Coordinates of C-alpha atoms and ligand atoms in Angstrom, one line a residue:
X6 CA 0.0 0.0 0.0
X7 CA 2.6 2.4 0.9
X8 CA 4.4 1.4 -2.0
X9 CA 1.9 1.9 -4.1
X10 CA 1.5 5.8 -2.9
X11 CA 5.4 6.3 -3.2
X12 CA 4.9 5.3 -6.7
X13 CA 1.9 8.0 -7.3
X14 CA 4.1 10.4 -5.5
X15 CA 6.5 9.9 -8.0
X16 CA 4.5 9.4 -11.2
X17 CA 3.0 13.0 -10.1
X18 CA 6.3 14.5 -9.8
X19 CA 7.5 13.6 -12.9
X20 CA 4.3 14.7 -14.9
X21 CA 4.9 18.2 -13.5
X22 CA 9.0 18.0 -14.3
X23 CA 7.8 17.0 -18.1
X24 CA 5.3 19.6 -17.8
X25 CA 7.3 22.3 -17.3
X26 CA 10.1 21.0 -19.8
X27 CA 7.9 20.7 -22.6
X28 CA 6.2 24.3 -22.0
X29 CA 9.8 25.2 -22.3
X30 CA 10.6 23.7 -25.1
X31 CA 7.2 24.5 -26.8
X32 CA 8.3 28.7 -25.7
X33 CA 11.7 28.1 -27.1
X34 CA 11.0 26.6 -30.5
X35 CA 8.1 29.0 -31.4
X36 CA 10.6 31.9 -30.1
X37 CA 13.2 30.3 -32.6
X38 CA 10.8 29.8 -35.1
X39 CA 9.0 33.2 -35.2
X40 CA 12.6 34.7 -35.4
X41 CA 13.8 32.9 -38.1
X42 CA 10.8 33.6 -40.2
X43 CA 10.8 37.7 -38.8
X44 CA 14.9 37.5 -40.5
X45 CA 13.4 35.3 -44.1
X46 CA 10.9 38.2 -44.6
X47 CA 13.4 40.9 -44.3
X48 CA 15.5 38.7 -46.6
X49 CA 14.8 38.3 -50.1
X50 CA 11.8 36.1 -51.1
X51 CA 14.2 33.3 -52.9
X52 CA 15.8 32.6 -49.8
X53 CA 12.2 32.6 -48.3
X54 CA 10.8 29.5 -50.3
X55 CA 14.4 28.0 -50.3
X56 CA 14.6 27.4 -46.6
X57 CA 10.8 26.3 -46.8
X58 CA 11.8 24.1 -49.2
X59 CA 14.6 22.8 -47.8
X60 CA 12.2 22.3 -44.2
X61 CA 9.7 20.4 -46.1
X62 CA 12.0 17.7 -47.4
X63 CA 13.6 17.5 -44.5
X64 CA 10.4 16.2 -42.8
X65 CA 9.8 14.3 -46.3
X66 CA 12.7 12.3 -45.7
X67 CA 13.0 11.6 -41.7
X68 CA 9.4 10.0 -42.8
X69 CA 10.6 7.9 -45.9
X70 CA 13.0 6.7 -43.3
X71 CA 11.0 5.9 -40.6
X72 CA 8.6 4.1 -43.1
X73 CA 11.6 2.1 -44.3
X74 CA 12.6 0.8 -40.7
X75 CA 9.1 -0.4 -39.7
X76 CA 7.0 -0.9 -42.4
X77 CA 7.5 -4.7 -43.7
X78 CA 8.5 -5.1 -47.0
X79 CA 6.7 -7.4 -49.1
X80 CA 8.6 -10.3 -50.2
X81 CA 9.6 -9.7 -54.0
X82 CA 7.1 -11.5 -56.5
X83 CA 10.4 -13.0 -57.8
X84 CA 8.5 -13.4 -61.7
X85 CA 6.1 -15.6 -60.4
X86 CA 2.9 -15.8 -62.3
X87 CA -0.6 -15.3 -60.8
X88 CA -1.3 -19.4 -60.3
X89 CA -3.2 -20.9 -63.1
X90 CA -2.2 -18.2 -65.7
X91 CA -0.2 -19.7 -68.9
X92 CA 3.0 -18.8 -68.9
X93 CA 4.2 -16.8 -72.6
X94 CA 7.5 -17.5 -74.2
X95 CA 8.6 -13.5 -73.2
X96 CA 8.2 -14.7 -69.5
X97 CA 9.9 -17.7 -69.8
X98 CA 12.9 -16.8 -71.0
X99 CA 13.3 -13.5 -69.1
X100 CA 13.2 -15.7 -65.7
X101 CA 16.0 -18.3 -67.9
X102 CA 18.1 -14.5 -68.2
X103 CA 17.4 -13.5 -64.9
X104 CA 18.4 -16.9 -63.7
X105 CA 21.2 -17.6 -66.1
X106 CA 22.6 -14.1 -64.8
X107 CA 22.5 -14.7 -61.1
X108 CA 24.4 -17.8 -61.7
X109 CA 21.8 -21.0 -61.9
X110 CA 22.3 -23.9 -64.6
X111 CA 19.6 -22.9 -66.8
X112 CA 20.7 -25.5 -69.8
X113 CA 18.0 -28.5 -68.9
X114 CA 14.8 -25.4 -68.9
X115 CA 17.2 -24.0 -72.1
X116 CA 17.0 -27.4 -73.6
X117 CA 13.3 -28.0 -73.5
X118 CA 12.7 -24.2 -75.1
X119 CA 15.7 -25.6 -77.5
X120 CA 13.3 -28.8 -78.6
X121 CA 10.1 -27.1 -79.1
X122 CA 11.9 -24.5 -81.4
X123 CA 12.5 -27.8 -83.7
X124 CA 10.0 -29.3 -83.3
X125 CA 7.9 -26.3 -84.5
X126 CA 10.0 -25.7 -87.2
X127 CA 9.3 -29.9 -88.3
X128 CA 5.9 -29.1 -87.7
X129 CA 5.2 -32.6 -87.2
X130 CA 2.0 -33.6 -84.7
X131 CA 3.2 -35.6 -82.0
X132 CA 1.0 -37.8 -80.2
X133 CA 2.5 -40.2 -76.7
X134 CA 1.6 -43.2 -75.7
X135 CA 1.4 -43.0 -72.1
X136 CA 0.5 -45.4 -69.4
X137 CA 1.4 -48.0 -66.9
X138 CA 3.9 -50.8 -68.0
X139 CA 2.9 -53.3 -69.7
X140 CA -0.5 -52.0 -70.9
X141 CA 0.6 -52.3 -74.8
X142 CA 1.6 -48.7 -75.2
X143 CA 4.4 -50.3 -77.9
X144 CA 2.2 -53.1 -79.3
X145 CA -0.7 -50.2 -80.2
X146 CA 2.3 -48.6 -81.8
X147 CA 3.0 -51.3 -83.7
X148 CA -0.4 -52.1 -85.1
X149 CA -0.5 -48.9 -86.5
X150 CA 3.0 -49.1 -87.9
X151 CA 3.2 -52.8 -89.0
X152 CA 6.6 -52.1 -89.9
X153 CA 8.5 -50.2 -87.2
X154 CA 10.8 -52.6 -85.4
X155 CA 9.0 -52.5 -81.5
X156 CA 10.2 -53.7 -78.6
X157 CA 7.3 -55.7 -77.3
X158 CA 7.4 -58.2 -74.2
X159 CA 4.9 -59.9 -71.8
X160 CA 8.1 -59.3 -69.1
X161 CA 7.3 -55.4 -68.1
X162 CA 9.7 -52.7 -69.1
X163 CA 10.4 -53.3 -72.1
X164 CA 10.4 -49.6 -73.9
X165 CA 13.2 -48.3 -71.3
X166 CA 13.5 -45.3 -73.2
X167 CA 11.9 -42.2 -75.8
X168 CA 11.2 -43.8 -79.7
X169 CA 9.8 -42.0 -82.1
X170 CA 7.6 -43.7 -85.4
X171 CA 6.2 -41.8 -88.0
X172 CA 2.7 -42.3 -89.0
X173 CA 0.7 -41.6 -92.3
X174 CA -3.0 -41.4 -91.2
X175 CA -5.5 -42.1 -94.3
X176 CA -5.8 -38.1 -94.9
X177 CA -2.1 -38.3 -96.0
X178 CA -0.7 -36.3 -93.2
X179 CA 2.9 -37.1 -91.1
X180 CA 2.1 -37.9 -87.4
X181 CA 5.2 -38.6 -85.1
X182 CA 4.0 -41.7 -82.9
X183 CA 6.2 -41.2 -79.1
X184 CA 6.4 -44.6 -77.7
X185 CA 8.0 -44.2 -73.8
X186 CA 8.7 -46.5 -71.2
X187 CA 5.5 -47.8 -69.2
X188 CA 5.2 -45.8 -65.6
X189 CA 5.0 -47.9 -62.3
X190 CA 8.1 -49.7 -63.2
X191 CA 10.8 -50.3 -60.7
X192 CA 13.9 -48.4 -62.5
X193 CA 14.6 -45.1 -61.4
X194 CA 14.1 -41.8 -63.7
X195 CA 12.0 -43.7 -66.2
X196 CA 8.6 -42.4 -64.6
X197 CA 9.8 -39.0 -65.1
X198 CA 11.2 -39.4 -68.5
X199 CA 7.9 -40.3 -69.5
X200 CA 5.8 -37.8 -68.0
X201 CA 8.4 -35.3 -69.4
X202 CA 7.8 -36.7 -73.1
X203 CA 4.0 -36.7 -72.6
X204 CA 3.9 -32.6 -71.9
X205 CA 5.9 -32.3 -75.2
X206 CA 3.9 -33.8 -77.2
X207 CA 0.6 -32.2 -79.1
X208 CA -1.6 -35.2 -77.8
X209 CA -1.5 -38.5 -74.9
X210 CA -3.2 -41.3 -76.0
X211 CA -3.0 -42.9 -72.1
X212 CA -3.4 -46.6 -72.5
X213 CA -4.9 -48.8 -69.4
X214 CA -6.3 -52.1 -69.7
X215 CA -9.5 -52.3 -67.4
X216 CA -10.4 -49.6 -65.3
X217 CA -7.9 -47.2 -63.6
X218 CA -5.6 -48.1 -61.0
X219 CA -4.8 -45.5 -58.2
X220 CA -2.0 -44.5 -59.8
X221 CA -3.2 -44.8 -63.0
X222 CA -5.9 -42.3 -61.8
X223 CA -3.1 -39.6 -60.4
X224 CA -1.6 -40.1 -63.5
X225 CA -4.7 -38.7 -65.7
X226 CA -5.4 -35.8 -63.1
X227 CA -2.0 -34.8 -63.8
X228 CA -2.4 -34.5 -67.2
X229 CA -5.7 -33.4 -67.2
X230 CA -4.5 -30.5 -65.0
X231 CA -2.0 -29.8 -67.3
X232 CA -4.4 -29.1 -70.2
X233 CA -3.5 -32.3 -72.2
X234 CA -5.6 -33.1 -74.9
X235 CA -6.1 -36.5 -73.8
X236 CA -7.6 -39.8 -75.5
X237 CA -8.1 -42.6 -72.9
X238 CA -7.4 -45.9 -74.5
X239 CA -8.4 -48.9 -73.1
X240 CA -6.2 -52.1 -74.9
X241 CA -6.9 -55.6 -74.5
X242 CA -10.3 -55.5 -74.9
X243 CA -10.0 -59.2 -76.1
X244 CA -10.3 -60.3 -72.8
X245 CA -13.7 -58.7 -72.3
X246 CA -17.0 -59.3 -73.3
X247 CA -18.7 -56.4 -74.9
X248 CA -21.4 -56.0 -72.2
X249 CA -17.8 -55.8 -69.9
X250 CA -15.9 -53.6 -72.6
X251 CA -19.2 -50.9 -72.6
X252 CA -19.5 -51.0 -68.9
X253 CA -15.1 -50.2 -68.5
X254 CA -15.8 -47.4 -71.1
X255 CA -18.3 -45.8 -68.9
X256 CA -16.6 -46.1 -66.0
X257 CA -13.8 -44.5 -67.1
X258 CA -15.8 -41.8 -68.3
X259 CA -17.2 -41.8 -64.7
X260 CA -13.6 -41.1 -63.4
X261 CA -12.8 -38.4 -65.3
X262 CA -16.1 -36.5 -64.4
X263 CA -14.9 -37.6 -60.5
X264 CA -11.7 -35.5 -61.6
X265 CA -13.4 -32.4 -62.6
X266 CA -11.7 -33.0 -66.2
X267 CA -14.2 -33.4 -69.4
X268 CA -13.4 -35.7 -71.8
X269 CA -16.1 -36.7 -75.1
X270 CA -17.4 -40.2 -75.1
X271 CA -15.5 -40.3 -78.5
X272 CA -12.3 -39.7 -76.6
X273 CA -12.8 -43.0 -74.8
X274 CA -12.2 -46.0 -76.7
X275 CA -12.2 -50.0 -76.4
X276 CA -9.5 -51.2 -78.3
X277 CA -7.3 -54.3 -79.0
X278 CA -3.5 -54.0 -79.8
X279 CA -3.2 -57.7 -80.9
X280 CA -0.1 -58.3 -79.3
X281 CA 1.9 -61.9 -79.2
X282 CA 0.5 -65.3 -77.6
X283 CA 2.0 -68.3 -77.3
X284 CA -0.1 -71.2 -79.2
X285 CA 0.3 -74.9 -79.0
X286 CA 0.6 -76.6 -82.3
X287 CA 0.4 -80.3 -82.5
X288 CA 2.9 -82.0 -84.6
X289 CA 2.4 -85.4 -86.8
X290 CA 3.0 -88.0 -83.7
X291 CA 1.6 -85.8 -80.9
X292 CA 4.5 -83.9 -80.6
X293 CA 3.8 -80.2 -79.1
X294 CA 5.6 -77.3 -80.3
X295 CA 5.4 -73.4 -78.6
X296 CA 4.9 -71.1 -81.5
X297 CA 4.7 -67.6 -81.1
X298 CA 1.6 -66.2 -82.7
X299 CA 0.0 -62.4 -83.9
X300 CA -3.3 -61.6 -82.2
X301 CA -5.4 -59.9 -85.3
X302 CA -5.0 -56.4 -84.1
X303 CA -8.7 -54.0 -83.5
X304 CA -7.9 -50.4 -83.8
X305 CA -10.2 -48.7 -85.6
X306 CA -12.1 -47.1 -83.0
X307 CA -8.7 -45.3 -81.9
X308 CA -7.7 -44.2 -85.7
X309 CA -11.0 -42.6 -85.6
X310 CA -10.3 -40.9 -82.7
X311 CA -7.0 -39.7 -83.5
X312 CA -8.3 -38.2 -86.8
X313 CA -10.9 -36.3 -85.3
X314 CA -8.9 -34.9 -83.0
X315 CA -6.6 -33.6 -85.2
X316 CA -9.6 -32.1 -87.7
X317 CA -11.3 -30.5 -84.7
X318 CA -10.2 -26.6 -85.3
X319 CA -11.6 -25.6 -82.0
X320 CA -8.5 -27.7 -80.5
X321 CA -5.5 -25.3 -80.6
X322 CA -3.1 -28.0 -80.9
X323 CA 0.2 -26.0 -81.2
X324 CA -0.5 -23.5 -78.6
X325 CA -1.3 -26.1 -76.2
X326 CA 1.6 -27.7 -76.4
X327 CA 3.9 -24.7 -76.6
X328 CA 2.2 -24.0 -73.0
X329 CA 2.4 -26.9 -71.8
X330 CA 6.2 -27.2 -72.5
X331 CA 6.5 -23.1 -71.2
X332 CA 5.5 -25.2 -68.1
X333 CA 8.1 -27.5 -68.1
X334 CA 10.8 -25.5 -68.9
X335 CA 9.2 -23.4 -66.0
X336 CA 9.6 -26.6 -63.5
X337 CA 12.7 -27.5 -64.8
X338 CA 14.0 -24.0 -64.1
X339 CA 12.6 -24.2 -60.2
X340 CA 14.6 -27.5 -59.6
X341 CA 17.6 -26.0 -61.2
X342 CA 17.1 -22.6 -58.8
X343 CA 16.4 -25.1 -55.8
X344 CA 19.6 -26.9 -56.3
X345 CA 21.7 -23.8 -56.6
X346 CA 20.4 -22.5 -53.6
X347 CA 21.0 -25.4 -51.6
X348 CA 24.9 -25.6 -52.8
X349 CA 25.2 -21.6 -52.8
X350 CA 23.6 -21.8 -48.5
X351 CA 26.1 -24.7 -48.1
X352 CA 28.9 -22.9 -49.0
X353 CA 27.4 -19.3 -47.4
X354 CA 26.8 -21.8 -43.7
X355 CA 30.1 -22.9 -44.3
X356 CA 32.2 -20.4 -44.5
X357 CA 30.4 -17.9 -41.9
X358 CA 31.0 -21.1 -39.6
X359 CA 35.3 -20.8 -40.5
X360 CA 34.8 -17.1 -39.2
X361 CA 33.4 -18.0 -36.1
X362 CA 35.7 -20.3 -35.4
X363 CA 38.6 -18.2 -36.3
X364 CA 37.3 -15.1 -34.6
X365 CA 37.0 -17.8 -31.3
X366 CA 40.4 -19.1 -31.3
X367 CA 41.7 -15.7 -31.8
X368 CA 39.3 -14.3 -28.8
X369 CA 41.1 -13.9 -25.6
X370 CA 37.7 -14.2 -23.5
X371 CA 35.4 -15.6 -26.3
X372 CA 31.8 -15.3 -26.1
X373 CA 29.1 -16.2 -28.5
X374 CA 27.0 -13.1 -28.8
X375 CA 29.6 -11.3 -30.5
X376 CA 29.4 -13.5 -33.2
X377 CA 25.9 -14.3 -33.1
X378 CA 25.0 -10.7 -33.5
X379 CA 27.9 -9.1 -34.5
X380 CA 29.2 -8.8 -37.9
X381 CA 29.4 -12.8 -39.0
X382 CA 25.9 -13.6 -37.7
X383 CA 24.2 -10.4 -39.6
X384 CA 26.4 -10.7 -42.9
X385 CA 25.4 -14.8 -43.2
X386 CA 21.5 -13.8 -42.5
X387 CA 21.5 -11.5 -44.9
X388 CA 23.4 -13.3 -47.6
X389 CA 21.3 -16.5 -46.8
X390 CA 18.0 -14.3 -46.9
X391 CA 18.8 -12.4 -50.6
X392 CA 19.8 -16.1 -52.0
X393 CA 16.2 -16.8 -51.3
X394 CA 15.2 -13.7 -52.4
X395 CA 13.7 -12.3 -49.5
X396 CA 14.1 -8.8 -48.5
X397 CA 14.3 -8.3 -44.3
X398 CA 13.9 -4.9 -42.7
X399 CA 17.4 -4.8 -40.3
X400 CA 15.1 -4.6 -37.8
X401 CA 14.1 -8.4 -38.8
X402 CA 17.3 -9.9 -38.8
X403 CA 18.2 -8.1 -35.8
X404 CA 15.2 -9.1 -34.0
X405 CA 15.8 -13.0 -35.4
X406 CA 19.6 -12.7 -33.8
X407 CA 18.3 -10.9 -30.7
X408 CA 16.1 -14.2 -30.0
X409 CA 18.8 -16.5 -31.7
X410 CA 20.7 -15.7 -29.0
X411 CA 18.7 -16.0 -25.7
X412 CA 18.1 -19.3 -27.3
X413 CA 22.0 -20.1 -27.2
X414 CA 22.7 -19.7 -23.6
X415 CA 20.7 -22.4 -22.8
X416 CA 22.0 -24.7 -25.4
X417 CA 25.8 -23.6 -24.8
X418 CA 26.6 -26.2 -22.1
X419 CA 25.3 -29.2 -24.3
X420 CA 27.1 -27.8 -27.6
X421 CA 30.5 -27.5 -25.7
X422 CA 30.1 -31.1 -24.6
X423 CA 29.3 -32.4 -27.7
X424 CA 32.0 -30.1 -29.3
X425 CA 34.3 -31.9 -26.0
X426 CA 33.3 -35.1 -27.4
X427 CA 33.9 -34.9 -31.1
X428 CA 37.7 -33.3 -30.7
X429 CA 38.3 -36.7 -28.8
X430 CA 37.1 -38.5 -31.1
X431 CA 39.2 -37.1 -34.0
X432 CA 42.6 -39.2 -33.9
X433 CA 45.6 -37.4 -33.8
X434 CA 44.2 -34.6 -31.5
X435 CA 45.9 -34.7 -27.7
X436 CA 44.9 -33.2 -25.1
X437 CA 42.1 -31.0 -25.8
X438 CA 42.3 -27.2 -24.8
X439 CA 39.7 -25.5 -23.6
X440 CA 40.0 -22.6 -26.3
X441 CA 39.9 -25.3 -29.1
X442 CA 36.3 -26.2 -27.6
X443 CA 34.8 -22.9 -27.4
X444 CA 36.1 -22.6 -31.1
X445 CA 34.0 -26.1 -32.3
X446 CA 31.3 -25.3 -30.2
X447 CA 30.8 -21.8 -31.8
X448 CA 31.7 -23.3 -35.4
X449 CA 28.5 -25.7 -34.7
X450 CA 26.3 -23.3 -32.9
X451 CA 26.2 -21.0 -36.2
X452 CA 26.6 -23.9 -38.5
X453 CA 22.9 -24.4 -36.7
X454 CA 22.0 -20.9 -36.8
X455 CA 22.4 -21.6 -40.7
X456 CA 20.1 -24.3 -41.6
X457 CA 17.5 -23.4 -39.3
X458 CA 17.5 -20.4 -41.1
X459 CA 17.7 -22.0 -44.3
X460 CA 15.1 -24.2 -43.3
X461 CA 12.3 -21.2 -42.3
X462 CA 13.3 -19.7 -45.7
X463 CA 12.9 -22.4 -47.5
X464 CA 9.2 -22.9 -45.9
X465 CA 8.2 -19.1 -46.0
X466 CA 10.1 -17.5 -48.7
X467 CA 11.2 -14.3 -46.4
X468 CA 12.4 -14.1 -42.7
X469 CA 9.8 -14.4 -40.2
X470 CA 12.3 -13.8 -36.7
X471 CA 10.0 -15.9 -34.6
X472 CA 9.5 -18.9 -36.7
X473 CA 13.0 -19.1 -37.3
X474 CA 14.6 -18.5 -34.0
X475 CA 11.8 -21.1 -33.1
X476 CA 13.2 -23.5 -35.7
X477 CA 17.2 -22.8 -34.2
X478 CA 15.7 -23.8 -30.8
X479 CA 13.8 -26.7 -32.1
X480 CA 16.7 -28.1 -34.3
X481 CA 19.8 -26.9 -31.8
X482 CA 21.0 -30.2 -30.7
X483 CA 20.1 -32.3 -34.2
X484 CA 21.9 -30.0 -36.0
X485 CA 24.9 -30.3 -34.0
X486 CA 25.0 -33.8 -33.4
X487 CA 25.0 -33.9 -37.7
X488 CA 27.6 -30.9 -38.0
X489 CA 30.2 -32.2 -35.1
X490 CA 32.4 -34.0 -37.3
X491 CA 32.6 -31.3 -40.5
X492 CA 33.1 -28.5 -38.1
X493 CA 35.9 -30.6 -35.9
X494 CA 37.8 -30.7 -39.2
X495 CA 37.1 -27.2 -39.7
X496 CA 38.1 -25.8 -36.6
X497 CA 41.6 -28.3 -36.7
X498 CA 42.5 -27.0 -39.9
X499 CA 42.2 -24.0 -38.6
X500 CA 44.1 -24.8 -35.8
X501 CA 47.1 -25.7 -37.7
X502 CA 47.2 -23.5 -40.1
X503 CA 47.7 -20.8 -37.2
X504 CA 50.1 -22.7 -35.2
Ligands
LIG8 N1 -4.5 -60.0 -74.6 C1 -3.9 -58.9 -75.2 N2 -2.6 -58.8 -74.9 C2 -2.0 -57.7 -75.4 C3 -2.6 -56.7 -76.2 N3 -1.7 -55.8 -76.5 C4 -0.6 -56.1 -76.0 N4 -0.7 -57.3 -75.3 C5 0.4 -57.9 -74.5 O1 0.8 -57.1 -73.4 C6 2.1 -57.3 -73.1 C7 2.8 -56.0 -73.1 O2 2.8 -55.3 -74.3 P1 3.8 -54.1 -74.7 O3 3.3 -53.6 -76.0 O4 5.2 -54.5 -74.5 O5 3.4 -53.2 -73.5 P2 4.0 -51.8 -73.2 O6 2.9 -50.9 -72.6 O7 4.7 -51.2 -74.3 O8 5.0 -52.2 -72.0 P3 6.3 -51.3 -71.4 O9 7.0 -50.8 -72.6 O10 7.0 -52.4 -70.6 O11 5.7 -50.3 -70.5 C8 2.7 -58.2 -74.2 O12 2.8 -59.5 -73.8 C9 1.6 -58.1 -75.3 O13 1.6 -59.3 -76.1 C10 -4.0 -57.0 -76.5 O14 -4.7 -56.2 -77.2 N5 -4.6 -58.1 -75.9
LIG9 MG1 6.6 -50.6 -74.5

């Protein structure tokens, strides 16, 4: 209670000291102020509007600057397009520049722009055959090219990689048949290769036999979503009765309604490839011999199909596919930007860790927080946060090193054991000084600071302080566990190179 007065006491006293100061202050500006202006209109009206002038963007800029150190920047649209809009050639290649320029391996997104060039300049149609292995993607091929030589095999994985067939249809014109290696197969890269072919081309012809699998089914939402003009063929038919064949057909028409997609009844076909069997012929004697035999080929729904689709004007063929390889180039573009980041934050991690560690075995009385927020810590947050292209106020990265830091104190007799620990564990290293410690345990505390910040960026695209500080805490002691041995090395190196 007689606290509380005291403080009232006090509170009162110091309203009436600020009282008085600012009356004085208030007395002594407008005196400055009305003399000032009583000496500008004695002097010459130039010098009037010049010092009005020069008042005026004064005030202009002490509020551009305030603005600047609280006001959040937005993080830079970094050319993205508006999702779902279709990317144009100018847009394309001014991200390849852009990227090309800062440094990423832009030739795979180059490539693909490189392909389509030809391939418009051929001006042939090409249509994929896409589907899961062993549907008889190849063996539809070859009943519509009796002559191309196919691989074909009741063994799975048999097309392991991109063959192209050409194709006159009856109205004379060239068609470039793709023929790619079936999806769902167990070898690596081959899923991929195929998908890639299937944007490239003008048309997918995706071949099942029955109804759709799960994947079979992601598959077609894939393409659907990437604005393939699709024909869903169903092979084998042979093996079905027609009441089964019609009631498939409208299944799979039920599917791609499920998907949101909207595909003709025309588009969905029953068909039968042929393929090889193995029949039993019985020799003079009773002898039995394995022959392999032709299955008489059914394909005419699908011809059909295909010429229809190509007649229909409404179908913009070519700038379908130009858009839909745009978006490749586009994806093969972010992997190549994701992959130079993550090299380019290695090395940025790695060598803002070699300064720690120098700057601690040079300290005579090292302690972390002149690293952490000193010069190191705030030069690898802001190189790590421009690779991502995010643009912090200082006050951001301050604040994210300010909480880094009361994060560290609690962590620091854990990383120094582990530091402890990992010097033993190197052979060759002796008795272990204490200064040699402090050095690893720094190297690994901002080897930390690194990828936790490379982790929140990665997540969020800009620096959010909290989150990430909150990701340091989180991570702290996985993160050194996995950096002990690299930064060991580091710091020994170091170690001899000074002594
Ligand atoms: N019953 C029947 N079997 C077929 C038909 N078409 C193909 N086959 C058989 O299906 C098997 C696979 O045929 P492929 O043409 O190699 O299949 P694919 O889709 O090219 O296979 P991958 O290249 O491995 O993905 C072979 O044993 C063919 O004989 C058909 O219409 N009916
Ligand atoms: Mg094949």
């Amino acid at each position: 209670m007689k606290l509380d007065k005291f403080i009232r006491i006090v509170l009162g006293l110091l309203i009436v000291v600020v009282f008085f100061i600012a009356t004085g202050a208030l007395l002594f500006f407008t005196e400055t102020a009305l003399n000032v202006w009583d000496r500008l209109l004695e002097g010459p009206w130039i010098l009037r509007w010049g010092y009005l002038g020069a008042m005026i963007a004064l005030v202009v800029f002490a509020i551009y600057l305030i603005w600047r150190l609280l006001v959040r920047r937005k993080p830079p649209a970094a050319g993205k397009t508006a999702a779902g809009a279709p990317l144009t050639r100018d847009e394309i290649e001014a991200r390849l520049r852009d990227a090309g320029a800062a440094g990423v391996d832009v030739s795979d997104a180059q490539r693909e722009l490189q392909e389509l060039a030809s391939r418009q300049q051929a001006g042939s149609i090409h249509l994929c055959f896409f589907g899961e292995i062993s549907t008889g993607k190849s063996s539809l091929i070859k009943a519509l090219v009796p002559d191309a030589d196919v691989a074909i095999d009741a063994v799975g994985g048999s097309t392991s990689d991109v063959r192209h067939y050409r194709w006159r249809n009856s109205e004379g014109s060239e068609i470039l048949l793709t023929d790619v290696p079936g999806t769902g197969g167990h070898e690596e890269g081959l899923d991929d290769m195929a998908l890639e072919e299937a944007q490239r081309a003008h048309v997918v012809l995706f071949v099942c036999d029955g109804d759709l699998t799960r994947a079979e089914s992601r598959s077609v939402r894939h393409l659907l979503a990437l604005d393939k003009p699709l024909v869903l063929v169903m092979n084998k038919s042979d093996r079905f009765s027609v009441e089964e064949q019609a009631a498939i057909l409208q299944k799979l028409l039920q599917r791609i309604d499920d998907m949101g997609g909207s595909l003709e009844r025309d588009k969905v076909v029953a068909v039968s490839a042929g393929g090889e069997m193995d029949v039993v012929r019985r020799g003079e004697g009773g002898s039995e011999r394995v022959m392999r035999s032709q299955r008489p080929a059914d394909i005419g729904v699908l011809v059909v199909a295909i010429n229809r689709l190509l007649e229909d004007a409404s179908q913009p063929l070519d700038v379908r596919r130009d858009r839909a390889v745009f978006r490749l180039a586009a994806e093969k573009l972010a992997d190549a930007e994701r992959q130079y980041r993550s090299q380019r934050s290695e090395q940025i991690i790695r060598s803002s860790t070699r300064k720690a560690v120098i700057g601690a075995l040079a300290a005579v009385s090292p302690g972390t927080d002149i690293f952490i927020q000193g010069y190191i810590g705030t030069a690898m947050t802001k190189e790590l946060c421009k690779l991502y292209g995010a643009a912090p106020r200082d006050l951001d990265i301050e604040e994210f090193l300010d909480l880094s830091q009361s994060r560290v104190g609690k962590a620091l007799p854990l990383t120094l054991a582990v530091a402890g620990n990992g010097l033993k564990a190197f052979p060759g290293v002796g008795t272990v000084a204490g200064g040699l410690v402090h050095a690893v345990a720094y190297g690994l505390i901002f080897d930390a600071l690194g990828r936790s910040l490379v982790y929140t960026l990665e997540r969020h695209g800009q620096l959010v302080p909290e989150e990430a500080a909150k990701q340091f805490e989180e991570g702290i002691s996985e993160y050194i566990e996995a950096g002990v041995r690299r930064v060991t090395r580091l710091a020994l190196e170091e170690e001899t190179d000074a002594g």
